[in-house]
CSV table of C-alpha atoms and ligand atoms in Angstrom, one decimal:
chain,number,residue,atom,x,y,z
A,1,UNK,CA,-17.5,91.3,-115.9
A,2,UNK,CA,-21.3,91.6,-115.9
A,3,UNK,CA,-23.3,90.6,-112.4
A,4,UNK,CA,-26.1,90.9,-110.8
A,5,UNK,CA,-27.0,90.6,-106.9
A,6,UNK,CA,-30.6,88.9,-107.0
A,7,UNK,CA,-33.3,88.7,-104.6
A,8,UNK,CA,-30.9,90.6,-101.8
A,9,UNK,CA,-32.4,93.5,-99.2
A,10,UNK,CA,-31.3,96.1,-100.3
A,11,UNK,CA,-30.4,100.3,-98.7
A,12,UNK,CA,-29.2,102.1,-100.7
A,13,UNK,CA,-27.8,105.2,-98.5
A,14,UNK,CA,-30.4,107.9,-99.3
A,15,UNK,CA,-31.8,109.9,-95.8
A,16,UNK,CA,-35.0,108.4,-96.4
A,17,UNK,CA,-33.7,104.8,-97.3
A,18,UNK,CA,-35.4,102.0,-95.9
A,19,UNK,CA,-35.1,98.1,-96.7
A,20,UNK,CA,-36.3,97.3,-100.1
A,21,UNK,CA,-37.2,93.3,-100.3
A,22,UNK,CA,-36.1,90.9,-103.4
A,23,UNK,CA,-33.9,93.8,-105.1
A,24,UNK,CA,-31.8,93.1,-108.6
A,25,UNK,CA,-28.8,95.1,-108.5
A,26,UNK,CA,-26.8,95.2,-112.1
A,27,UNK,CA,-23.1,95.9,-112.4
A,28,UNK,CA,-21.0,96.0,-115.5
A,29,UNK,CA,-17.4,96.4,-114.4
A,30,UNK,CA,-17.1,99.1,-111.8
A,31,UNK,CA,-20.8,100.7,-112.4
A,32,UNK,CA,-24.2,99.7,-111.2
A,33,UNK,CA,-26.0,99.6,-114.4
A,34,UNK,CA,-29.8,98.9,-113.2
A,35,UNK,CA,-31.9,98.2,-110.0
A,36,UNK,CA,-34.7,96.4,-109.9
A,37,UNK,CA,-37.5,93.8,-108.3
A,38,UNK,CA,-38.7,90.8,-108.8
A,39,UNK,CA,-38.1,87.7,-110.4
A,40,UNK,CA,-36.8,87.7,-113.5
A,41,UNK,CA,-33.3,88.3,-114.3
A,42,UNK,CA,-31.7,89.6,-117.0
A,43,UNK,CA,-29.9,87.5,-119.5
A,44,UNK,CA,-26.1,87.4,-120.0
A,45,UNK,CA,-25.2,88.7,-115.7
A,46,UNK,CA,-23.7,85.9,-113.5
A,47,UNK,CA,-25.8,85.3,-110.6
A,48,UNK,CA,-24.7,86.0,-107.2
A,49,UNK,CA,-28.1,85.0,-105.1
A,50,UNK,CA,-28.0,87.4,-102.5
A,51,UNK,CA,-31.4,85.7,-100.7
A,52,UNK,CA,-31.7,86.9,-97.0
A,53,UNK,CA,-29.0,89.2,-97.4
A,54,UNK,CA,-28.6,92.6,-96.9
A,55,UNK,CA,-26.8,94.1,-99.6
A,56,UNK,CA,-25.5,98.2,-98.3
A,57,UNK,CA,-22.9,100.9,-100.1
A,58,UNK,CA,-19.3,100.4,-99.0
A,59,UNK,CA,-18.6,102.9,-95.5
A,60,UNK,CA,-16.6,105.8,-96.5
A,61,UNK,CA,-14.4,106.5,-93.5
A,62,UNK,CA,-13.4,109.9,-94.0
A,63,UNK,CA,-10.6,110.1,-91.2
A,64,UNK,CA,-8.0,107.8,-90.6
A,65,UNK,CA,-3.8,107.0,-90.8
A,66,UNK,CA,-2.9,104.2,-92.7
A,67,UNK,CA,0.2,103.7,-90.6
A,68,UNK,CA,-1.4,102.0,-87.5
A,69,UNK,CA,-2.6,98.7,-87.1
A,70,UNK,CA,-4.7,100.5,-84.1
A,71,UNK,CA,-3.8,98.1,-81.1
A,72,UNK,CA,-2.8,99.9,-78.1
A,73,UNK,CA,1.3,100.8,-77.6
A,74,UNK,CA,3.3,103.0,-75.2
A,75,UNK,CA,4.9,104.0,-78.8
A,76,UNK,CA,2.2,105.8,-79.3
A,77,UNK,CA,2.2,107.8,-76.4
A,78,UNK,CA,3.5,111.5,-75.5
A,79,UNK,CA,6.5,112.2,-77.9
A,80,UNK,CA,9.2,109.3,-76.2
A,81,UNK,CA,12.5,108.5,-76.8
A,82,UNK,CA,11.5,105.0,-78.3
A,83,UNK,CA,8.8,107.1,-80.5
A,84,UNK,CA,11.7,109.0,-82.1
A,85,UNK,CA,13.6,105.5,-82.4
A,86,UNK,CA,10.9,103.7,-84.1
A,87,UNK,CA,10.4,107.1,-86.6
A,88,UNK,CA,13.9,107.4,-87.5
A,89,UNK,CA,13.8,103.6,-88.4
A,90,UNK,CA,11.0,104.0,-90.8
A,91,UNK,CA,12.6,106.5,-92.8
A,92,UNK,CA,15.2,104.1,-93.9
A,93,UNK,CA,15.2,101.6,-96.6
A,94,UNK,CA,14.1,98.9,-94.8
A,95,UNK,CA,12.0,100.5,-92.5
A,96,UNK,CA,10.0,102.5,-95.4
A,97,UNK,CA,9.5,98.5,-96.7
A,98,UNK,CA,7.8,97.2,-93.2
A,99,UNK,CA,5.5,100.7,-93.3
A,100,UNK,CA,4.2,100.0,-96.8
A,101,UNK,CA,3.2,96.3,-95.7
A,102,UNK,CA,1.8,97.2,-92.6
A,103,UNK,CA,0.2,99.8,-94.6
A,104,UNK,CA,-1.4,97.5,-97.1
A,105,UNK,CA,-2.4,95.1,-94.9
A,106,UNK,CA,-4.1,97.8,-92.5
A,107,UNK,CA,-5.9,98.9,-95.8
A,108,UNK,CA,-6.8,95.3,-96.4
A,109,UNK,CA,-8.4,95.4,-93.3
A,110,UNK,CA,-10.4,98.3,-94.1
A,111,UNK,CA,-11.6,97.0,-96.8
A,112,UNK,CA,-12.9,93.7,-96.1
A,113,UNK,CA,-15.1,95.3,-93.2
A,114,UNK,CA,-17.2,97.0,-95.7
A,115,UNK,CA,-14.9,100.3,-95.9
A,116,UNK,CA,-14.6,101.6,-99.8
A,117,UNK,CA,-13.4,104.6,-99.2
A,118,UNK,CA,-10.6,105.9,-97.1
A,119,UNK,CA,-9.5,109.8,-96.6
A,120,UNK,CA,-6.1,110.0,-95.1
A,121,UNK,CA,-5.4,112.7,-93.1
A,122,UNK,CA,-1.8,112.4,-92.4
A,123,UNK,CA,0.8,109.7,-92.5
A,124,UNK,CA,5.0,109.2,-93.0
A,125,UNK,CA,6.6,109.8,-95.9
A,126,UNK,CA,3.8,110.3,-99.1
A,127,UNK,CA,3.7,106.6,-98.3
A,128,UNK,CA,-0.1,107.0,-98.5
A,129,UNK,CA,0.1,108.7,-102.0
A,130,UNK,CA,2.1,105.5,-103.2
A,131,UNK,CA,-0.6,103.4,-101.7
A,132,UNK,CA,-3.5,105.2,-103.2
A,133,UNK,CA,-1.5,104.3,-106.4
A,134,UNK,CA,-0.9,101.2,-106.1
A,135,UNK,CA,-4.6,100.3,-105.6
A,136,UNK,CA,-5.9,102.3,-107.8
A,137,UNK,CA,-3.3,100.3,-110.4
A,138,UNK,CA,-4.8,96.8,-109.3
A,139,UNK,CA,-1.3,95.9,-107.6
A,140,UNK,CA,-2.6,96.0,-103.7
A,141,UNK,CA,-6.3,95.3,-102.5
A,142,UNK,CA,-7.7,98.6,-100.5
A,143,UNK,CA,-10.4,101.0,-100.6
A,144,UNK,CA,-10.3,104.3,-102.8
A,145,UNK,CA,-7.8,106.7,-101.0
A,146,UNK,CA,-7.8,110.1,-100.7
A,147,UNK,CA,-4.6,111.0,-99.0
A,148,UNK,CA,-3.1,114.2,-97.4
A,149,UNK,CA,0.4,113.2,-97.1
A,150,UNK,CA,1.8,114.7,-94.0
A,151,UNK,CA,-0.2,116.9,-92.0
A,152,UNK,CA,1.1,120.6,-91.7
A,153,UNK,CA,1.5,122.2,-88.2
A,154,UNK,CA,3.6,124.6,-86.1
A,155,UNK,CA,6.6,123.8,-83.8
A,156,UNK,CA,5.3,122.0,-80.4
A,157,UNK,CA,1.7,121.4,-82.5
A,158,UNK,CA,-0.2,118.4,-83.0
A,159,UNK,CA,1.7,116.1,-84.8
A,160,UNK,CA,5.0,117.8,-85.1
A,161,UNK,CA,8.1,115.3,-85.4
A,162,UNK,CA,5.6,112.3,-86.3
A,163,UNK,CA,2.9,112.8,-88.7
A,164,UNK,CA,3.4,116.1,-89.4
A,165,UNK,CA,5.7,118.7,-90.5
A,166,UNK,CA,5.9,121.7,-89.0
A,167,UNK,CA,6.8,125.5,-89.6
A,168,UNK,CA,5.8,128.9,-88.6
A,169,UNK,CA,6.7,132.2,-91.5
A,170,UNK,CA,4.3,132.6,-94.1
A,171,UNK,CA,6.9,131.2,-96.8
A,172,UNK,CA,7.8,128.1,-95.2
A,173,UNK,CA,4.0,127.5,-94.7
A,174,UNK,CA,3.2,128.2,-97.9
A,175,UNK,CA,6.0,125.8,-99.1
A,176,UNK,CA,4.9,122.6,-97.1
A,177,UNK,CA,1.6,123.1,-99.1
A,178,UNK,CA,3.9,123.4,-102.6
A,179,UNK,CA,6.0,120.0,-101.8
A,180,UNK,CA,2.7,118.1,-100.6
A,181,UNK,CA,1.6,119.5,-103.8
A,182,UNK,CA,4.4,118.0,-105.9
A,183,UNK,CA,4.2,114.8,-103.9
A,184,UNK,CA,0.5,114.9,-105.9
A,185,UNK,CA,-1.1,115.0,-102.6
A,186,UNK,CA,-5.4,114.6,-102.9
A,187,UNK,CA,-6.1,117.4,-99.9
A,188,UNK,CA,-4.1,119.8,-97.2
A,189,UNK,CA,-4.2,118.5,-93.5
A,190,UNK,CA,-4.0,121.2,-90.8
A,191,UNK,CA,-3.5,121.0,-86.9
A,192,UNK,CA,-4.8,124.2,-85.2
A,193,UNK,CA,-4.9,122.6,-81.7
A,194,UNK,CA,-2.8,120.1,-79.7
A,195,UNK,CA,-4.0,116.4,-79.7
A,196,UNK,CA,-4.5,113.9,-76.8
A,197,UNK,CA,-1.9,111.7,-78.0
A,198,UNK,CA,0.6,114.4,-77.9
A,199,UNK,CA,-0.2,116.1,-74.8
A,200,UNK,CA,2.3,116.6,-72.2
A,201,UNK,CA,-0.1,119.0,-70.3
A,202,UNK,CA,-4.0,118.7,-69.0
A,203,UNK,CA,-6.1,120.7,-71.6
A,204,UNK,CA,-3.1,121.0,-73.7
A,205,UNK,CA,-5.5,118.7,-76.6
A,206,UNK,CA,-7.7,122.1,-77.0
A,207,UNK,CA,-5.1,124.5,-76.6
A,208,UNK,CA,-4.6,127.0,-79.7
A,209,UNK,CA,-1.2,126.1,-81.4
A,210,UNK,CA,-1.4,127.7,-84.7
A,211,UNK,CA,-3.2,131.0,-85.4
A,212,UNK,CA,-5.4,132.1,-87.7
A,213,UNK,CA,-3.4,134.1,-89.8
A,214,UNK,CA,-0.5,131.3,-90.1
A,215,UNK,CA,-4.0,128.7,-90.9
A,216,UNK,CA,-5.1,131.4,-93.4
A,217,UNK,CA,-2.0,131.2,-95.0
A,218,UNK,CA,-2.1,127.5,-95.2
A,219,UNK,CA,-5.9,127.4,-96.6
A,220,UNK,CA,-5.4,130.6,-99.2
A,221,UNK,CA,-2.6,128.9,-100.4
A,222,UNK,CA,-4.1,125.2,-100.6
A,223,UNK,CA,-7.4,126.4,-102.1
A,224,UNK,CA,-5.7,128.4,-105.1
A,225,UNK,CA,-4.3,124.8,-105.9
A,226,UNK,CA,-8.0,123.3,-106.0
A,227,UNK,CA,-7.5,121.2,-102.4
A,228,UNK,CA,-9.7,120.9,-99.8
A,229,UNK,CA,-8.2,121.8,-96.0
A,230,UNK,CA,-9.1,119.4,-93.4
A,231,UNK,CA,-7.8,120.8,-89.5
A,232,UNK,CA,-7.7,119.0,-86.1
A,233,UNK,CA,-10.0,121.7,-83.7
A,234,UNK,CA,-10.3,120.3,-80.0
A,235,UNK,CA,-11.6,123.0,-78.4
A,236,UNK,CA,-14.2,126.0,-79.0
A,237,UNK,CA,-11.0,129.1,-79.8
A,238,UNK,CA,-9.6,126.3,-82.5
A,239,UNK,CA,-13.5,125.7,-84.4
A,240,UNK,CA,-13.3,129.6,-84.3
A,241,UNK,CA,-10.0,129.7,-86.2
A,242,UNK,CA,-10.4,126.9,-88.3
A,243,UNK,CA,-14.1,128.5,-89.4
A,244,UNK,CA,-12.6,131.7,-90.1
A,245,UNK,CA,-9.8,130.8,-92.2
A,246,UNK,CA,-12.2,129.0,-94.0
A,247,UNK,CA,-11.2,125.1,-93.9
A,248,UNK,CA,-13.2,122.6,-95.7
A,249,UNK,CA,-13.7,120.2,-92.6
A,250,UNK,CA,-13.4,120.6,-89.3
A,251,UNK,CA,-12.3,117.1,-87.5
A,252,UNK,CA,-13.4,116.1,-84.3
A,253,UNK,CA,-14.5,119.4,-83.1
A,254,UNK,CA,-16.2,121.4,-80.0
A,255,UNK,CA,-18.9,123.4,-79.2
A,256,UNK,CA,-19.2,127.1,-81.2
A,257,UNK,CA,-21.0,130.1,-81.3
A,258,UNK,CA,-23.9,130.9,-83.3
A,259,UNK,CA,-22.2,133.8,-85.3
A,260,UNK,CA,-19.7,130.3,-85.8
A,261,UNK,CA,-22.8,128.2,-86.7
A,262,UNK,CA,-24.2,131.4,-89.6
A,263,UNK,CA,-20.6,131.2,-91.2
A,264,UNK,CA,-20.5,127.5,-91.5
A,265,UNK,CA,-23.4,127.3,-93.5
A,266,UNK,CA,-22.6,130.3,-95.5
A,267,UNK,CA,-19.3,128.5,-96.1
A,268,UNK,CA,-20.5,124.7,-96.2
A,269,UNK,CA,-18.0,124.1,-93.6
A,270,UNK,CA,-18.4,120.7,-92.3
A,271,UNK,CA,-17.3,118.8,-88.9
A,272,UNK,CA,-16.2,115.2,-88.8
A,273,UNK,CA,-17.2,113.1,-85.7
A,274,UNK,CA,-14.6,111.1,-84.4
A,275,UNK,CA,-16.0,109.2,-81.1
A,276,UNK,CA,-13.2,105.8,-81.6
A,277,UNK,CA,-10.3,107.2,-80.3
A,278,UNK,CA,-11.0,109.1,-77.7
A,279,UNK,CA,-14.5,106.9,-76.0
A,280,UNK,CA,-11.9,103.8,-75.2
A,281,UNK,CA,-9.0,106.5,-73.8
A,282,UNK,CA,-11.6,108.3,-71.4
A,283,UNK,CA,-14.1,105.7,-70.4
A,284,UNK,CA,-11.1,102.6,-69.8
A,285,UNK,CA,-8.6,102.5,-66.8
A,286,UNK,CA,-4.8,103.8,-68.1
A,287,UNK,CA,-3.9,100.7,-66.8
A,288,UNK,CA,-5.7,98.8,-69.4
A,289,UNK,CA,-5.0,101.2,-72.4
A,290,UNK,CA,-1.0,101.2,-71.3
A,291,UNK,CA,-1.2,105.1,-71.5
A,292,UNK,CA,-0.8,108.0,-69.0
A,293,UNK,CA,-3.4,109.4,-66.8
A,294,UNK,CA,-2.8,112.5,-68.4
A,295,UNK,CA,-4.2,111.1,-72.0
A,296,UNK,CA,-6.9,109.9,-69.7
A,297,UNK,CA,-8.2,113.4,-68.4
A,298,UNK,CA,-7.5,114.9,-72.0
A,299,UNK,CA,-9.5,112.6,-73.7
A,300,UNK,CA,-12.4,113.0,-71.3
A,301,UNK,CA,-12.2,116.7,-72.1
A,302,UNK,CA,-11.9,115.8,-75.7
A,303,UNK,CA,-15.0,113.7,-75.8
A,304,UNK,CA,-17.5,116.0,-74.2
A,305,UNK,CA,-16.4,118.6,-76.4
A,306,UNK,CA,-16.7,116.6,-79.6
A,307,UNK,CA,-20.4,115.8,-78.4
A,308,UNK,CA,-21.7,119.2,-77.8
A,309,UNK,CA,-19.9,120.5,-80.9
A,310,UNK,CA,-21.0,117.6,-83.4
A,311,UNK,CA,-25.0,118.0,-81.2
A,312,UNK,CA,-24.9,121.8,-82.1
A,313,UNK,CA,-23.5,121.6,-85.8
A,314,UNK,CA,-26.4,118.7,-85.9
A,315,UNK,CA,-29.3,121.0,-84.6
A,316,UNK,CA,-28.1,123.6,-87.3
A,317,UNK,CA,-27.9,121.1,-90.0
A,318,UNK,CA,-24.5,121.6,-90.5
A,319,UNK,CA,-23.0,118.8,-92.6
A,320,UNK,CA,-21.6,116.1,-89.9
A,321,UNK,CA,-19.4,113.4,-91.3
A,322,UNK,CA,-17.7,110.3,-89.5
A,323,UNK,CA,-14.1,108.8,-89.2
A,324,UNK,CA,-12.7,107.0,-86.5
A,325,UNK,CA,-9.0,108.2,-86.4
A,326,UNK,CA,-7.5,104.6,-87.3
A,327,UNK,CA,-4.2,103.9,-85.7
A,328,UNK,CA,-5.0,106.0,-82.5
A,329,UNK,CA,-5.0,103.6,-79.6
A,330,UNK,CA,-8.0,101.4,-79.6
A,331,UNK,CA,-9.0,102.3,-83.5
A,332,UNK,CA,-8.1,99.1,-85.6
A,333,UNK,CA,-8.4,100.0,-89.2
A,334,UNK,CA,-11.3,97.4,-89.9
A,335,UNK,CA,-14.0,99.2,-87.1
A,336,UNK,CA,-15.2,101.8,-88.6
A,337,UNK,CA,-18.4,99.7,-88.1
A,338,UNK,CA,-18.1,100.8,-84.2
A,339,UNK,CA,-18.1,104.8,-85.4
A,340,UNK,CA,-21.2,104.3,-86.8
A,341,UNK,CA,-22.8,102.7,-83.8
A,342,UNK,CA,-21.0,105.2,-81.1
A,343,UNK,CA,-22.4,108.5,-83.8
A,344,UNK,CA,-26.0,106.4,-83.2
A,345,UNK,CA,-25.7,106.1,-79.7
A,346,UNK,CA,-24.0,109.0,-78.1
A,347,UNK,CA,-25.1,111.7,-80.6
A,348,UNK,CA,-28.7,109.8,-79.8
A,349,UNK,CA,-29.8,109.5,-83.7
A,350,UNK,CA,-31.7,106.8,-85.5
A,351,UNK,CA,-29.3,103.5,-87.1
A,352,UNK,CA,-30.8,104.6,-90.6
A,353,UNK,CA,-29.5,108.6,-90.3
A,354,UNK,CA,-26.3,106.8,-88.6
A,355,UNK,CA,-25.9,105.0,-91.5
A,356,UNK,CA,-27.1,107.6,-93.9
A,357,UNK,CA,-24.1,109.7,-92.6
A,358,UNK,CA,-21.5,106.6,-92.9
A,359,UNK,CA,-22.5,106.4,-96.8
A,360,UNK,CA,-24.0,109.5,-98.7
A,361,UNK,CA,-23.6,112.6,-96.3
A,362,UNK,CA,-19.4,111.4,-96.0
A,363,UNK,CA,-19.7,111.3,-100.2
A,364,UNK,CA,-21.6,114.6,-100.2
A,365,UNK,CA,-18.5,115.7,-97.6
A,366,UNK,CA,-16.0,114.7,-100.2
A,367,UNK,CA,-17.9,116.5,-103.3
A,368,UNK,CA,-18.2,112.9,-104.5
A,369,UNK,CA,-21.8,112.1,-104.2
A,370,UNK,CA,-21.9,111.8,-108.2
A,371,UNK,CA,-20.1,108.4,-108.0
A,372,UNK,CA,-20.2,106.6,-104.6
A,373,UNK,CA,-21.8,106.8,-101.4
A,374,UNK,CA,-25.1,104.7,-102.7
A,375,UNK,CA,-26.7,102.4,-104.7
A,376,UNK,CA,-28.2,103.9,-107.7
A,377,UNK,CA,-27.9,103.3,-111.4
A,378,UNK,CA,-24.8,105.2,-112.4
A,379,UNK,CA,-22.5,104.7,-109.5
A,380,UNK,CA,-19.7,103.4,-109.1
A,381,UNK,CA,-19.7,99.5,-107.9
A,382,UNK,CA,-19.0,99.9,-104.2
A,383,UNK,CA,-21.3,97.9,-102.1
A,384,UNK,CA,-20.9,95.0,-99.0
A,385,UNK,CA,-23.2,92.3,-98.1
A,386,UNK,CA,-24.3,91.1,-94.6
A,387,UNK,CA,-26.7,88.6,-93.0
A,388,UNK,CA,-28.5,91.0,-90.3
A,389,UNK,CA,-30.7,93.8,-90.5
A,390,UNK,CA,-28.3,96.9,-89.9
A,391,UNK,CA,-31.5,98.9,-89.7
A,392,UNK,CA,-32.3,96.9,-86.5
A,393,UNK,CA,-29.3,96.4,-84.9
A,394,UNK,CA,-25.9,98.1,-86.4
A,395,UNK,CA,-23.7,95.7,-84.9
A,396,UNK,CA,-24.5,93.7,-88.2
A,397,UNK,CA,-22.5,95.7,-90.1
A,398,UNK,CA,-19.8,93.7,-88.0
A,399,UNK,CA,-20.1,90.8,-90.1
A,400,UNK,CA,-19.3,91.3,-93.5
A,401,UNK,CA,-19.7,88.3,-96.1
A,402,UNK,CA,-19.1,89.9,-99.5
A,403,UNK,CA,-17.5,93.4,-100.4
A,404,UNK,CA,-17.5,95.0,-103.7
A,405,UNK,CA,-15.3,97.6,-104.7
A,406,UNK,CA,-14.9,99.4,-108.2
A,407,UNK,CA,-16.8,95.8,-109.1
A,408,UNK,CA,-14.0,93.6,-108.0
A,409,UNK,CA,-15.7,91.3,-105.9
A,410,UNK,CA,-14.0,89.8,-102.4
A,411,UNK,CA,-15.4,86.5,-101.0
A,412,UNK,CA,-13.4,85.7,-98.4
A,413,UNK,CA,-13.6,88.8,-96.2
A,414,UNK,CA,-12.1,87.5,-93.4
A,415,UNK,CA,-9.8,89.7,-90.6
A,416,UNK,CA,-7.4,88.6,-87.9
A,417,UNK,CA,-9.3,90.7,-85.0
A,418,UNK,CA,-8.5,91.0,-81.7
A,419,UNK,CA,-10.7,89.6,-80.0
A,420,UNK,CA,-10.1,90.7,-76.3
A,421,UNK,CA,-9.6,94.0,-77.4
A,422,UNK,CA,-12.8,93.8,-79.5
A,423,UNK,CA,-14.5,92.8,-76.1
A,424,UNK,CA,-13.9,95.3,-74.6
A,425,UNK,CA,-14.8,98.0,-77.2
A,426,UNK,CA,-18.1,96.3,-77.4
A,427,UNK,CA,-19.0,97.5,-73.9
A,428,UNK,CA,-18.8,100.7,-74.9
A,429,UNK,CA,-21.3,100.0,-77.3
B,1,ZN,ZN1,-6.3,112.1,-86.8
């Protein structure tokens, strides 16, 4: 299991990468083993001629459910009667059979667009923790996971009765983070605020659902056990309470204070831009996303908050990392590609920074920057290859010809899209 990439572009995910010509990348197994230019190749590596190519470190999407396949559904609408059907059906034998192959092929997905890396952050059932095993033993292609297993909320929160389980005393707080701890969880998911999806009022996304002493619980207890605390903030109040119970990372976000900003940095508190779910829900008709006009309004709400909060923690260089929230309406698994190009052009930064925050800053996010989120000599083997320029035009990262993940190399990369509901997500582009 000895390779090398020769003559391929290559960036390799540092801030101040740029495109280095006729680059030699080594790998031995899982490990890049040596970089280099030129012509002359080291003996005893099988060649794979990467000429014209552009050879990049896998995405690390650092929010998504596995669950979803991502295409639009009244199902996953405001909590419904046929919701609760479909639920209940899961849980049982057969049902729990269909969720881990949708699972796995929604992870399959993922990683033939480039994705190496997934961090889930809440599903059914610890049926991501089985999945992060199962790849990690060689028996089902996917990225790396890092999984939360169901989130935690309170009764009427974000989540509750789906993805989430939900209580309210100290004690039964403290014991969802004890089973998701014996279910060998990777990190503690919070919801401090509603969610669009959920919403059966206008606003209701930002609204404050759990306070800060029941999220304090939550984190005190979660961090005595080593995990990280990821929380679900829509709204200004719910960055406040995430920020001062002291979560890890603040998904999707809004804008905050500066006394907010000073603590963030003193805590190296980050925020995770998620612009896929909720662009496609507030700039499309509900007629052609099949959901209310309610979700509609929300989601507007949502995304101009999640600008000016991921623009502020930006101008205080606060660590920003990106996710797309896979399996929301609209957020097929294998498009993490579009995050990247919404974070370039609605947060109005350069492809390369983009890009730099895709790769390294999402490892840096994870406390993983030692082993993945770019090419250099003593990282792990997680890299895709494209035809285009992603430098000049992001939309390259679109077409993905060769991914390789812990070294395992995948040729035929290819995924069933979509295509009208890729058409449309390209005009938002
Ligand atoms: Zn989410």
């Amino acid at each position: 299991m000895k390779y090398v990439i020769k003559n391929v572009n290559l960036y390799q995910g540092k801030i101040d990468s740029h495109i280095i010509e006729h680059s030699n990348v080594y790998f031995e197994n899982d490990i890049i083993v040596r970089i280099d230019t030129g012509e002359t190749i080291e003996d005893g590596y099988e060649v794979i001629d990467g000429t014209d190519k552009y050879l990049l470190p896998g995405l690390i999407n650092l929010h998504a459910h596995l669950f979803g396949s991502g295409k639009p559904s009244k199902i996953l609408g405001s909590q419904s009667k046929l919701q609760q059907f479909v639920i209940k059906a899961a849980a049982t034998n057969n049902g729990v059979k269909i969720l881990d192959k949708l699972m796995q092929k929604n992870m399959r997905d993922a990683l033939y667009s480039g994705v190496t890396t997934v961090r889930g952050v809440g599903d059914f059932f610890y049926r991501d923790v089985i999945l992060r095993d199962k790849i990690k033993k060689g028996e089902a292609y996917g990225p790396d996971l890092i999984v939360s297993g169901p989130a935690i909320t309170v009764p009427g929160g974000h989540g509750d009765q789906t993805f989430a389980m939900s209580a309210s005393a100290k004690d039964e707080l403290e014991h969802c983070v004890e089973l998701n701890h014996q279910h060998d969880v990777d990190l503690i998911k919070i919801c401090i605020t509603g969610g669009v999806m959920d919403a059966k009022v206008k606003g209701e996304p930002g609204e404050v659902k759990m306070s800060l002493e029941q999220a304090r619980w939550i984190c005190d207890a979660a961090h005595a056990k080593g995990y990280m605390v990821a929380s679900h903030s829509e709204s200004e109040k719910g960055v406040e309470i995430a920020v001062d119970a002291k979560v890890d990372t603040i998904e999707h976000g809004a804008m905050f204070s500066d006394e907010i900003a000073r603590k963030c940095k003193q805590q190296n508190t980050a925020f995770i831009c998620t612009l896929s779910p909720a662009l496609p829900l507030a700039k499309f008709s509900p007629k052609q996303t099949k959901l209310s006009d309610l979700c509609a309004y929300n989601a507007k709400i949502v995304v101009e908050n999640m600008i000016d909060g991921i623009r502020k923690a930006l101008s205080c260089y606060i660590p920003v990392g990106l996710g797309t929230d896979a399996s929301c309406p609209y957020v097929m698994q294998y498009n993490m590609w579009r995050e990247v190009c919404y974070f370039a052009k609605y947060l109005n930064v350069s492809n390369s920074f983009a890009l730099y925050t895709a790769t390294l800053q999402n490892a840096i996010i994870l406390k993983m920057e030692d082993k993945i989120g770019s090419i250099e000599v003593g990282k792990h083997a997680d890299m895709f290859m494209i035809a285009n320029d992603p430098l000049k035009d992001l939309r390259a990262l679109s077409k993905v010809e060769m991914v390789i993940a812990k070294g395992r190399i995948y040729r035929d990369c290819h995924i069933k899209k979509d295509i009208k509901l890729e058409k449309e997500l390209d005009t938002l582009i």
